[in-house]
XYZ file of C-alpha atoms in Angstrom:
757
model
C -39.962 -16.959 -0.024
C -37.160 -18.566 -2.033
C -34.569 -17.581 0.539
C -36.725 -18.984 3.341
C -37.064 -22.273 1.439
C -33.289 -22.358 0.939
C -32.712 -21.843 4.666
C -35.155 -24.627 5.527
C -33.464 -27.032 3.088
C -30.024 -26.284 4.525
C -31.293 -27.041 8.028
C -33.278 -30.110 6.988
C -30.422 -31.690 5.001
C -27.702 -30.396 7.341
C -25.884 -28.878 4.359
C -22.555 -27.154 4.803
C -22.051 -25.984 1.197
C -24.373 -24.455 -1.372
C -23.903 -23.803 -5.100
C -26.352 -21.605 -6.973
C -26.688 -21.725 -10.750
C -28.167 -18.388 -11.726
C -27.105 -14.927 -12.839
C -24.492 -12.359 -11.855
C -22.434 -13.100 -8.773
C -22.075 -9.370 -8.200
C -25.839 -8.929 -8.056
C -26.913 -11.916 -6.014
C -24.079 -13.246 -3.836
C -24.565 -10.815 -0.961
C -28.281 -11.628 -0.739
C -27.649 -15.376 -0.548
C -24.660 -15.095 1.809
C -26.697 -13.001 4.247
C -29.514 -15.543 4.154
C -27.157 -18.491 4.677
C -25.299 -16.725 7.472
C -28.509 -16.937 9.495
C -28.311 -20.754 9.330
C -24.586 -21.004 10.124
C -22.900 -20.937 6.697
C -20.064 -18.503 5.943
C -19.360 -16.708 2.669
C -16.850 -19.230 1.245
C -19.403 -22.014 1.757
C -21.541 -20.463 -0.974
C -20.632 -20.437 -4.662
C -22.397 -19.000 -7.700
C -22.211 -20.031 -11.344
C -23.416 -17.378 -13.785
C -25.404 -19.519 -16.226
C -27.345 -16.572 -17.589
C -24.495 -14.247 -18.581
C -21.795 -16.840 -19.333
C -23.928 -19.384 -21.201
C -27.571 -18.644 -22.025
C -27.350 -14.991 -23.042
C -24.055 -14.997 -24.916
C -24.002 -18.337 -26.760
C -26.015 -19.256 -29.830
C -26.520 -22.980 -30.292
C -28.491 -26.095 -29.573
C -30.194 -25.929 -26.145
C -28.868 -29.357 -25.216
C -25.323 -28.243 -26.004
C -25.751 -25.154 -23.867
C -27.179 -27.321 -21.076
C -24.076 -29.537 -21.328
C -21.880 -26.448 -21.015
C -23.851 -25.206 -18.022
C -23.619 -28.621 -16.369
C -19.841 -28.604 -16.890
C -19.506 -25.242 -15.134
C -21.724 -26.353 -12.238
C -19.834 -29.642 -11.852
C -16.592 -27.666 -11.754
C -17.899 -25.474 -8.951
C -19.035 -28.577 -7.072
C -15.623 -30.234 -7.446
C -13.962 -27.144 -5.998
C -16.482 -26.887 -3.162
C -15.910 -30.513 -2.148
C -12.308 -29.629 -1.247
C -13.320 -26.626 0.836
C -11.481 -26.672 4.139
C -13.346 -25.731 7.335
C -12.569 -22.179 8.338
C -11.067 -21.924 11.807
C -10.888 -18.228 12.601
C -8.039 -17.095 14.832
C -8.863 -14.584 17.539
C -6.459 -11.662 17.709
C -5.156 -10.440 21.048
C -4.918 -6.666 21.327
C -3.072 -5.897 24.527
C -0.116 -3.731 23.559
C 0.118 0.020 23.032
C -0.458 1.744 19.720
C 2.749 2.588 17.849
C 2.700 6.127 16.410
C 5.556 6.554 13.961
C 6.809 9.532 11.988
C 6.579 12.505 14.315
C 3.786 14.260 12.402
C 1.321 16.546 14.174
C -1.514 14.082 13.533
C 0.336 11.518 15.651
C 0.123 13.743 18.736
C -3.594 14.168 18.108
C -3.953 10.367 17.937
C -1.954 9.894 21.150
C -4.061 12.481 22.975
C -7.315 10.775 21.967
C -6.000 7.328 22.918
C -4.814 8.612 26.311
C -8.176 10.264 26.899
C -9.797 6.849 26.385
C -7.313 5.045 28.632
C -5.087 3.409 26.016
C -1.332 3.623 25.981
C 0.713 4.649 22.971
C 4.355 4.934 21.929
C 5.355 7.904 19.765
C 8.473 7.256 17.669
C 9.861 10.576 16.495
C 13.056 12.465 15.804
C 11.847 15.309 18.050
C 13.283 15.387 21.558
C 10.614 17.705 22.973
C 7.642 19.975 22.161
C 9.927 22.822 21.074
C 11.399 20.630 18.313
C 7.911 19.921 16.963
C 6.882 23.594 17.082
C 10.130 24.633 15.429
C 9.242 22.448 12.422
C 5.669 23.755 12.076
C 6.489 26.533 9.563
C 8.035 23.885 7.320
C 5.273 21.295 7.740
C 2.178 23.502 8.097
C 2.841 27.126 7.078
C 0.445 29.721 8.439
C -0.138 28.450 11.946
C 1.557 31.066 14.091
C -1.982 32.023 15.097
C -2.482 28.589 16.703
C 1.058 28.120 17.998
C 0.057 28.519 21.632
C -2.812 26.005 21.453
C -0.715 23.486 19.518
C 2.137 23.899 21.976
C -0.165 23.160 24.899
C -1.559 20.046 23.200
C 1.840 18.671 22.175
C 3.338 19.473 25.588
C 0.485 17.667 27.336
C 1.110 14.579 25.195
C 4.834 14.568 26.046
C 3.942 14.709 29.758
C 1.058 12.195 29.729
C 2.007 8.999 31.652
C 0.061 6.906 29.112
C 2.305 8.143 26.297
C 5.908 7.026 25.828
C 7.980 9.189 23.479
C 10.977 7.436 21.939
C 13.545 9.476 20.084
C 14.908 7.516 17.121
C 17.059 8.433 14.152
C 16.334 5.324 12.102
C 13.797 2.505 11.916
C 15.788 -0.689 11.468
C 12.812 -2.993 10.857
C 9.050 -3.459 11.292
C 7.758 -7.021 11.574
C 4.776 -8.881 12.984
C 1.068 -8.368 12.466
C -2.068 -6.853 13.950
C -1.909 -7.278 17.717
C 1.823 -8.002 17.714
C 3.976 -5.549 15.772
C 7.702 -5.329 16.523
C 9.751 -2.271 15.606
C 13.534 -2.063 15.799
C 14.838 1.438 16.549
C 18.458 2.451 16.051
C 19.924 5.212 18.209
C 22.868 7.492 17.465
C 25.280 4.947 18.939
C 24.062 2.331 16.449
C 22.322 0.195 19.082
C 18.982 -1.369 18.116
C 16.180 -1.731 20.660
C 12.841 -3.416 19.970
C 9.460 -1.833 20.715
C 6.202 -3.828 20.747
C 2.740 -2.615 19.813
C -0.698 -3.818 18.747
C -1.307 -1.380 15.863
C 0.502 1.306 13.892
C -0.289 4.930 13.045
C 2.031 6.389 10.415
C 1.930 10.124 11.106
C 4.109 11.339 8.259
C 4.294 14.969 7.143
C 5.782 16.509 4.028
C 7.928 19.570 4.477
C 7.780 22.871 2.633
C 10.820 24.624 1.221
C 11.498 28.122 -0.100
C 10.221 28.696 -3.622
C 12.522 29.998 -6.324
C 11.912 33.704 -5.741
C 15.535 34.779 -5.441
C 15.407 36.706 -8.719
C 13.018 39.184 -7.058
C 15.358 40.413 -4.329
C 17.974 39.666 -1.687
C 15.852 37.779 0.835
C 15.431 40.772 3.143
C 12.326 42.542 1.872
C 11.054 39.623 -0.245
C 10.825 36.423 1.790
C 8.735 33.243 1.856
C 6.149 31.922 4.295
C 8.727 29.926 6.288
C 10.960 32.939 6.905
C 7.920 35.125 7.592
C 6.759 32.874 10.409
C 10.242 32.762 11.906
C 10.265 36.548 11.995
C 6.777 36.661 13.484
C 7.862 34.361 16.311
C 10.970 36.531 16.836
C 8.818 39.719 16.770
C 10.860 41.039 13.835
C 8.205 42.604 11.565
C 8.608 46.282 10.530
C 5.644 48.630 10.172
C 4.075 49.148 6.735
C 2.370 47.189 3.947
C 2.930 43.409 4.006
C 1.836 41.744 0.759
C 1.293 37.969 0.681
C 1.558 36.838 -2.941
C 0.129 33.352 -3.574
C 2.547 32.627 -6.424
C 2.541 28.784 -6.428
C 1.756 28.659 -10.150
C 4.694 30.884 -10.986
C 7.232 28.831 -8.988
C 5.946 25.352 -9.793
C 4.076 24.786 -6.537
C 1.129 22.408 -6.259
C -0.852 23.840 -3.361
C -2.080 27.429 -3.950
C -5.145 26.870 -1.742
C -2.899 25.831 1.173
C -0.677 28.849 0.567
C -3.749 31.105 0.508
C -4.972 29.629 3.821
C -1.525 30.178 5.355
C -1.486 33.779 4.107
C -4.935 34.403 5.599
C -3.987 33.076 9.024
C -0.750 35.033 9.062
C -2.731 38.159 8.164
C -4.954 37.543 11.188
C -1.896 37.108 13.394
C -0.403 40.350 12.047
C -3.557 42.378 12.739
C -3.610 40.969 16.277
C 0.052 41.534 17.147
C 1.182 44.348 14.827
C -1.297 47.276 14.756
C 0.951 49.317 12.420
C 1.088 46.615 9.740
C -1.395 46.548 6.841
C -1.623 42.995 5.410
C -2.896 42.173 1.897
C -3.260 38.967 -0.139
C -2.684 38.811 -3.920
C -3.897 35.553 -5.414
C -4.732 34.076 -8.881
C -8.408 34.292 -9.735
C -8.684 30.622 -10.775
C -8.316 29.269 -7.232
C -11.033 29.096 -4.642
C -10.100 30.922 -1.470
C -10.530 28.552 1.516
C -12.547 31.184 3.379
C -16.079 31.165 4.760
C -18.556 34.026 4.623
C -17.627 34.865 8.204
C -13.942 35.010 7.183
C -14.724 37.465 4.386
C -16.708 39.633 6.784
C -13.783 39.593 9.233
C -11.377 40.563 6.430
C -13.485 43.639 5.706
C -13.651 44.519 9.400
C -9.890 44.188 9.874
C -9.000 45.920 6.633
C -7.294 42.871 5.052
C -7.447 43.311 1.261
C -8.061 40.161 -0.827
C -6.965 41.011 -4.388
C -7.409 38.528 -7.283
C -5.264 38.833 -10.414
C -5.752 37.336 -13.840
C -4.247 33.839 -13.710
C -1.725 33.150 -16.437
C -0.429 36.749 -16.547
C 2.674 37.009 -14.367
C 2.606 40.031 -12.005
C 5.622 42.329 -12.248
C 7.596 43.249 -9.119
C 9.031 46.741 -8.715
C 10.524 48.658 -5.809
C 7.562 49.332 -3.540
C 4.952 48.182 -6.080
C 3.697 45.058 -7.834
C 1.803 45.409 -11.107
C -0.906 42.883 -11.914
C -3.719 42.413 -14.414
C -7.079 42.892 -12.742
C -9.375 39.885 -13.024
C -12.456 42.164 -13.030
C -11.813 44.810 -15.708
C -8.629 43.532 -17.432
C -6.823 46.733 -16.451
C -3.273 46.781 -15.123
C -3.226 47.879 -11.503
C -0.678 48.242 -8.721
C -0.333 47.353 -5.057
C 2.102 48.979 -2.660
C 4.343 46.847 -0.485
C 7.108 47.267 2.064
C 7.559 43.515 2.641
C 6.499 40.778 0.190
C 5.844 37.182 1.281
C 5.950 34.451 -1.378
C 4.572 30.914 -1.229
C 6.593 27.937 -0.045
C 6.556 24.684 -2.007
C 6.256 21.104 -0.661
C 9.273 18.833 -0.865
C 9.223 15.127 -1.663
C 11.279 14.262 1.435
C 9.381 12.701 4.321
C 10.643 11.692 7.751
C 11.090 7.928 8.153
C 10.659 7.390 4.421
C 12.510 4.083 4.917
C 9.279 2.689 6.382
C 8.266 2.019 2.769
C 10.608 -0.954 2.906
C 8.772 -2.582 5.787
C 5.099 -1.624 5.412
C 2.492 -1.804 2.612
C 2.958 1.826 1.547
C 4.684 3.305 -1.472
C 5.889 6.680 -2.714
C 4.101 8.053 -5.763
C 5.911 10.152 -8.365
C 4.307 13.267 -6.906
C 5.981 12.616 -3.563
C 2.746 11.483 -1.940
C 2.805 8.376 0.240
C -0.094 5.982 -0.249
C -1.166 2.614 1.069
C -1.131 -0.314 -1.339
C -4.134 0.203 -3.627
C -6.121 -2.902 -2.738
C -9.712 -2.542 -3.961
C -11.742 -5.257 -2.295
C -15.292 -6.467 -2.198
C -17.686 -5.034 0.393
C -17.064 -6.703 3.720
C -13.380 -7.329 3.051
C -10.836 -5.260 4.937
C -7.067 -4.974 4.831
C -4.538 -3.169 6.977
C -6.963 -2.895 9.878
C -4.080 -2.258 12.224
C -2.300 0.285 9.996
C -3.412 3.916 9.720
C -1.772 6.488 7.443
C -2.237 10.092 8.535
C -0.533 13.418 7.903
C 0.262 15.599 4.918
C 2.603 13.005 3.371
C -0.548 11.133 2.344
C -2.099 14.281 0.860
C -1.508 17.967 1.456
C -4.172 19.555 3.606
C -5.036 21.935 6.379
C -3.564 21.281 9.820
C -7.055 20.992 11.335
C -7.817 18.205 8.861
C -4.607 16.413 9.859
C -5.500 16.693 13.552
C -8.882 15.146 12.711
C -7.129 12.337 10.853
C -5.107 11.521 13.952
C -8.208 11.535 16.123
C -10.058 9.282 13.678
C -7.114 6.854 13.586
C -7.275 6.666 17.380
C -10.991 5.924 17.215
C -10.296 3.134 14.714
C -7.696 1.593 17.030
C -10.053 1.834 19.997
C -12.696 0.085 17.906
C -10.259 -2.752 17.160
C -9.456 -3.068 20.850
C -13.146 -3.282 21.698
C -13.713 -5.943 19.028
C -10.787 -7.943 20.377
C -12.097 -7.709 23.932
C -15.493 -8.992 22.750
C -13.940 -11.824 20.730
C -14.934 -10.257 17.415
C -11.465 -9.566 16.006
C -10.886 -12.746 14.025
C -8.995 -13.668 10.887
C -11.001 -13.460 7.613
C -12.054 -16.606 5.778
C -10.143 -16.013 2.523
C -6.513 -15.163 3.162
C -3.121 -16.676 2.455
C -1.709 -19.093 5.015
C 1.781 -20.584 5.217
C 2.442 -24.142 6.346
C 5.227 -23.728 8.915
C 6.480 -27.285 8.287
C 6.886 -26.774 4.539
C 8.170 -23.186 4.538
C 11.931 -22.913 3.959
C 12.047 -19.231 4.907
C 13.328 -18.113 1.501
C 11.374 -14.836 1.748
C 10.143 -14.874 -1.855
C 6.520 -14.490 -0.730
C 7.255 -11.332 1.274
C 9.067 -9.834 -1.732
C 6.160 -10.571 -4.074
C 3.246 -9.802 -1.725
C 1.575 -6.539 -2.890
C -0.466 -5.935 0.262
C 2.191 -6.329 2.967
C 0.434 -9.307 4.519
C 3.535 -11.539 4.700
C 5.901 -10.555 7.465
C 9.435 -9.540 6.554
C 12.251 -11.054 8.581
C 15.271 -9.049 9.625
C 17.648 -12.004 9.435
C 19.650 -12.561 6.260
C 19.804 -15.954 4.621
C 16.316 -16.576 5.925
C 15.860 -20.039 7.415
C 12.934 -18.994 9.607
C 9.410 -19.702 8.250
C 7.271 -16.719 7.299
C 3.841 -15.905 8.709
C 0.868 -13.984 7.345
C -1.059 -11.222 9.052
C -4.636 -12.185 8.084
C -5.867 -8.659 8.698
C -3.361 -7.172 6.273
C -3.696 -9.936 3.661
C -6.008 -9.044 0.785
C -6.279 -12.644 -0.427
C -4.939 -11.912 -3.912
C -2.810 -15.042 -3.818
C 0.035 -14.170 -6.195
C 2.499 -14.911 -3.375
C 0.990 -18.368 -2.831
C 1.175 -19.138 -6.561
C 4.909 -18.333 -6.450
C 5.964 -20.436 -3.451
C 8.766 -22.806 -4.549
C 7.903 -25.295 -1.789
C 4.080 -25.278 -1.961
C 3.995 -23.945 1.609
C 1.657 -21.022 0.908
C -1.978 -21.373 -0.084
C -5.107 -19.232 -0.291
C -7.576 -20.512 2.294
C -10.872 -21.636 0.764
C -9.517 -20.862 -2.703
C -6.586 -23.262 -2.953
C -4.681 -24.475 -5.984
C -6.067 -27.964 -5.285
C -9.621 -26.586 -5.480
C -8.876 -24.839 -8.769
C -7.278 -27.969 -10.200
C -10.325 -30.033 -9.234
C -12.599 -27.454 -10.851
C -10.606 -27.479 -14.082
C -10.537 -31.280 -14.260
C -14.299 -31.506 -13.720
C -15.013 -28.968 -16.456
C -12.533 -30.604 -18.878
C -14.190 -34.004 -18.407
C -17.377 -32.619 -20.016
C -15.795 -30.519 -22.779
C -15.455 -31.379 -26.468
C -12.136 -31.267 -28.273
C -10.948 -27.903 -29.546
C -12.908 -26.117 -26.826
C -11.031 -23.845 -24.440
C -10.921 -22.730 -20.842
C -10.966 -19.049 -19.998
C -9.737 -17.936 -16.578
C -11.379 -14.572 -15.808
C -10.486 -12.338 -12.886
C -13.318 -11.030 -10.723
C -12.459 -7.390 -11.436
C -11.726 -7.403 -15.160
C -12.553 -10.482 -17.224
C -15.504 -11.784 -15.228
C -17.022 -8.341 -14.804
C -16.753 -7.705 -18.560
C -18.245 -11.150 -19.267
C -21.171 -10.432 -16.932
C -21.858 -7.136 -18.679
C -21.613 -8.781 -22.110
C -24.413 -11.121 -21.039
C -26.534 -8.280 -19.688
C -26.147 -6.387 -22.974
C -26.991 -9.506 -24.987
C -23.693 -9.777 -26.880
C -22.813 -13.200 -28.290
C -19.462 -14.927 -28.730
C -18.011 -18.356 -29.453
C -19.667 -20.958 -27.235
C -16.506 -23.088 -27.090
C -15.020 -21.069 -24.220
C -15.710 -22.188 -20.622
C -15.190 -19.360 -18.144
C -13.695 -20.156 -14.749
C -13.694 -17.181 -12.362
C -10.802 -16.446 -10.022
C -10.369 -13.529 -7.653
C -7.112 -12.544 -9.374
C -5.217 -14.110 -12.272
C -2.093 -13.727 -10.148
C -3.398 -16.474 -7.843
C -3.268 -19.100 -10.617
C -0.360 -21.410 -9.945
C 1.397 -22.268 -13.241
C 0.919 -25.912 -12.242
C -2.830 -25.428 -12.834
C -2.123 -24.334 -16.407
C 0.212 -27.268 -17.125
C -2.296 -29.651 -15.524
C -5.026 -28.381 -17.863
C -2.877 -29.133 -20.909
C -1.968 -32.533 -19.466
C -5.702 -33.277 -19.167
C -6.348 -32.448 -22.803
C -7.431 -28.806 -23.064
C -6.770 -27.353 -26.499
C -6.224 -23.802 -25.336
C -6.235 -21.478 -22.317
C -7.245 -17.818 -22.339
C -6.425 -15.604 -19.356
C -8.506 -12.415 -19.153
C -7.531 -9.946 -16.452
C -7.463 -6.271 -15.574
C -5.811 -3.885 -18.037
C -2.117 -3.213 -17.292
C -1.554 -0.541 -14.691
C -4.944 -0.880 -12.995
C -4.761 -4.401 -11.574
C -6.822 -4.532 -8.392
C -4.029 -6.492 -6.723
C -1.247 -4.175 -7.914
C 0.959 -6.655 -9.771
C -1.268 -9.716 -10.215
C -1.744 -9.273 -13.956
C 1.983 -8.532 -14.438
C 2.875 -11.740 -12.616
C 0.363 -13.607 -14.797
C 2.167 -12.382 -17.905
C 5.391 -13.935 -16.618
C 3.671 -17.224 -15.841
C 1.916 -17.370 -19.222
C 5.249 -16.703 -20.924
C 6.763 -19.437 -18.758
C 4.147 -21.943 -19.964
C 4.755 -20.851 -23.559
C 8.427 -21.801 -23.206
C 7.450 -25.215 -21.845
C 4.964 -25.773 -24.667
C 7.765 -25.070 -27.124
C 10.027 -27.582 -25.346
C 7.163 -30.086 -25.614
C 6.923 -29.572 -29.365
C 3.527 -27.854 -29.072
C 2.366 -24.488 -30.371
C 2.930 -21.749 -27.783
C -0.098 -19.860 -29.122
C -2.361 -22.284 -27.255
C -2.143 -20.011 -24.226
C -2.813 -16.289 -24.360
C -3.187 -13.413 -21.934
C -5.741 -10.693 -22.679
C -7.117 -7.690 -20.859
C -10.741 -6.821 -20.186
C -12.116 -3.607 -18.757
C -15.429 -3.903 -16.926
C -16.788 -1.017 -18.987
C -15.845 -2.545 -22.356
C -17.750 -5.826 -22.736
C -17.555 -5.576 -26.515
C -13.743 -5.737 -26.252
C -14.076 -8.905 -24.164
C -16.251 -10.429 -26.896
C -13.601 -9.607 -29.517
C -10.914 -11.104 -27.268
C -12.778 -14.414 -26.926
C -13.688 -14.687 -30.602
C -10.138 -13.846 -31.678
C -8.645 -16.514 -29.422
C -11.162 -19.152 -30.474
C -10.497 -18.332 -34.135
C -6.768 -18.843 -33.487
C -7.497 -22.150 -31.774
C -9.613 -23.344 -34.682
C -6.643 -22.746 -36.965
C -4.362 -24.782 -34.705
C -6.791 -27.684 -34.456
C -7.386 -30.004 -31.476
C -4.563 -30.907 -29.114
C -2.639 -34.009 -30.229
C -3.417 -36.966 -27.975
C -0.771 -39.518 -29.051
C 1.368 -41.279 -26.455
C 4.509 -39.252 -27.194
C 2.681 -35.937 -26.669
C 1.322 -37.187 -23.353
C 4.877 -37.986 -22.223
C 5.988 -34.487 -23.211
C 3.100 -32.903 -21.288
C 3.821 -35.097 -18.276
C 7.418 -33.848 -18.269
C 6.162 -30.293 -18.650
C 3.871 -30.683 -15.636
C 6.673 -32.220 -13.562
C 9.000 -29.349 -14.508
C 6.540 -26.771 -13.212
C 6.699 -28.364 -9.755
C 10.495 -28.226 -9.448
C 11.569 -25.809 -6.626
C 14.491 -24.553 -8.724
C 12.147 -23.690 -11.591
C 9.578 -22.090 -9.318
C 12.291 -20.059 -7.626
C 13.696 -18.572 -10.819
C 10.166 -17.816 -12.016
C 9.322 -16.194 -8.681
C 12.360 -13.918 -8.557
C 11.680 -12.925 -12.158
C 8.192 -11.582 -11.466
C 8.643 -7.968 -12.497
C 6.971 -5.004 -10.908
C 6.351 -2.155 -13.378
C 8.787 0.244 -11.693
C 11.621 -2.253 -11.216
C 14.718 -2.013 -13.384
C 17.118 -4.355 -11.578
C 17.095 -8.033 -12.486
C 17.761 -10.867 -10.027
C 21.268 -12.014 -9.131
C 23.862 -10.951 -11.703
C 21.514 -10.637 -14.675
C 22.296 -7.533 -16.695
C 19.198 -7.259 -18.864
C 15.812 -8.707 -19.687
C 17.324 -10.808 -22.480
C 20.019 -12.202 -20.210
C 17.504 -13.137 -17.539
C 15.206 -14.734 -20.133
C 18.136 -16.726 -21.491
C 18.913 -17.968 -17.979
C 15.297 -19.037 -17.502
C 15.292 -20.869 -20.830
C 18.473 -22.684 -19.803
C 17.049 -23.733 -16.438
C 13.784 -24.893 -18.023
C 15.691 -26.905 -20.624
C 17.740 -28.696 -17.962
C 14.791 -29.414 -15.688
C 12.517 -30.450 -18.554
C 15.126 -32.924 -19.761
C 15.548 -34.239 -16.198
C 11.769 -34.744 -15.955
C 11.765 -36.737 -19.185
C 14.604 -38.900 -17.882
C 12.779 -39.475 -14.606
C 9.589 -40.546 -16.391
C 11.612 -42.921 -18.552
C 13.631 -44.700 -15.824
C 10.521 -44.923 -13.637
C 9.269 -47.530 -16.114
C 12.481 -49.605 -16.338
C 16.168 -49.416 -15.471
C 18.222 -48.016 -18.373
C 21.829 -47.092 -18.988
C 23.046 -43.761 -20.305
C 23.119 -44.835 -23.961
C 19.624 -46.335 -23.763
C 18.230 -43.165 -22.187
C 19.836 -41.005 -24.886
C 18.502 -43.219 -27.681
C 14.986 -43.308 -26.203
C 14.868 -39.510 -25.914
C 16.688 -38.813 -29.185
C 19.312 -36.674 -27.408
C 23.121 -36.793 -27.474
C 24.665 -38.992 -24.792
C 26.850 -36.113 -23.595
C 23.790 -34.009 -22.634
C 22.245 -36.929 -20.781
C 25.488 -37.810 -19.002
C 25.824 -34.208 -17.795
C 22.578 -34.196 -15.799
C 22.436 -37.756 -14.434
C 25.026 -37.309 -11.613
C 23.151 -34.260 -10.300
C 19.880 -36.192 -10.349
C 21.566 -38.926 -8.289
C 22.867 -36.361 -5.756
C 19.369 -34.921 -5.414
C 17.959 -38.390 -4.750
C 15.643 -38.285 -7.750
C 17.232 -41.419 -9.257
C 19.770 -44.052 -8.143
C 22.642 -45.689 -9.980
C 22.223 -49.467 -10.201
C 25.308 -51.127 -11.632
C 26.759 -51.007 -15.150
C 25.748 -52.452 -18.560
C 27.997 -52.288 -21.635
C 30.389 -49.938 -19.822
C 27.522 -47.473 -19.140
C 25.961 -46.835 -15.683
C 22.364 -48.002 -15.225
C 19.792 -45.714 -13.575
C 16.402 -46.319 -12.008
C 14.253 -44.925 -9.183
C 13.789 -46.175 -5.654
C 11.029 -48.760 -5.345
């Protein structure tokens, strides 16, 4: 009934925004959004303030004081909602072929399914024909001689299908664009680059297997590995006798004994079919689960294929004609005869077209596995809709599973095409956008973006404005918060909205109270759970939720201090598990940046702090808040004299300087990075450079504020700021060149400076 009443009120009052003061956003938002969608309101047009878990349940105090705090949080949400921009979704055209890159077997499966459904595709591979693909099979998927004929027919049919274009390429020069309009530059052996267009991308990347270190057993004639075994089977070069497949991954440092066991089983089947005088056997450690069904075990008994487990951890001993092993059943040493022994192969880290990592939102894990950027989003949010990662490079598995992956990727692409044809493939409501008139094309956003949503340009020097693929953008916003020219912003969650929210909350706060920015995945979730569990903490903290701390522009933090906040606490995901990859790391840099400016302003840098909150540890969040508020109590309220206000005004102006924002942006470290920007040699050297730049720009901001009030000469400026004339004289000519101030005559042999009227 309440939802029906809400819908009626929205229609009666013609409302286009709704704020609900209630309980957990995680519990209730979806219910309200669904109800409001029926009357024409989208998700961003609804906001929730958690009065129960952030005020009533966790704070002890006078009810009127708690009501004042609740009213402050609601007024902040209202101030933000007033600046909400209408969402104008962009329809995506989906006319081009699908681009299938990497040459993996799953890519041919995807192309076959697309062709069957009437859609064209372009396969970009290093293979020149079906034979090249089949020749690589023992190295990419050992144990598939049994299916070689069927796979050959499928791959050959794809090469011949008129709806499939196969392009042989040795190197991918670039990948740019977005869903519906990807552009790929391919370099041939002559060094020429040709561009291929497509609407979506399937990365069909396979890892290769290599020979394990079994050379100490023999000379490579009687003891071989799976790769060599399959070559000999294709060449019909298998002698009569006992062939023993030893699944020895554990002994040679392999990571896939189950895959090796499956390969051994299939090769045993092929041997019994093609070599009647060969007796195959499999020796495997007893702590792995054989990937065989009951029907497979029955067939093994019928064909006389012995499956022999040995006690894992006890290395079998190889002798001429025999291998000794410890029985897993009775702990007795036993022997197996062999005339040819086949050892496991091990996967390599190398992957074809590994350079694609540079251009697409994928990365290489330490294990050698390729993964998509680990964006964990709310239900209903999607990223990388036009990018599909298939093949064993993303996770070792059976070839049938990889063929299914390719088919499923094709179905996903066909679904996107259908949505586009029906007008349903539109940009999401909360993504980053870039103002093409303000963007200078510096490329900093594409370097910082963790989700691959900002296109990467192939030109050097970069004067061309960047664009965002809304279907790849996860809406984290750390790129927007780094833009030196204020060209990037998070739609429906802009810096201007956050500033308005902070100002509204601050206007109702008492002195020595603090603002706490909490990320949706760490701090806010822990705060919600603290309320549910009935924990209490200092009531002087006002929590402002953000999707990611990385989206907080440092200008918001300086603005809060300029408007009188005594302290700022930032509570985000624990290091290493940030839901937006590097958002919390970037926040650390920005908090440290504000600390340096507080020091320049003569204020205590401890007034801002970054903490970490795990959703499952609400008690730790309580300790974090109480500890920060105890620190703030020791520091006392923020000084409000006129001189401090001037310092804070200069601090706020410094944050907006493109030069300052640029050096902060290029200094945002990713955990795995070791190189520092430009010619910096170390962390200390880079930090020293930043301190120097901040000092120069902060001093320039103070000068600008001073001459904006009246025209002054060099000596007067130096005296007013209490700084040596030489330091002032060094920066004034540059400020004139930049057009920030003008020189207006001379007084007492010193030039006079002011600003344009």
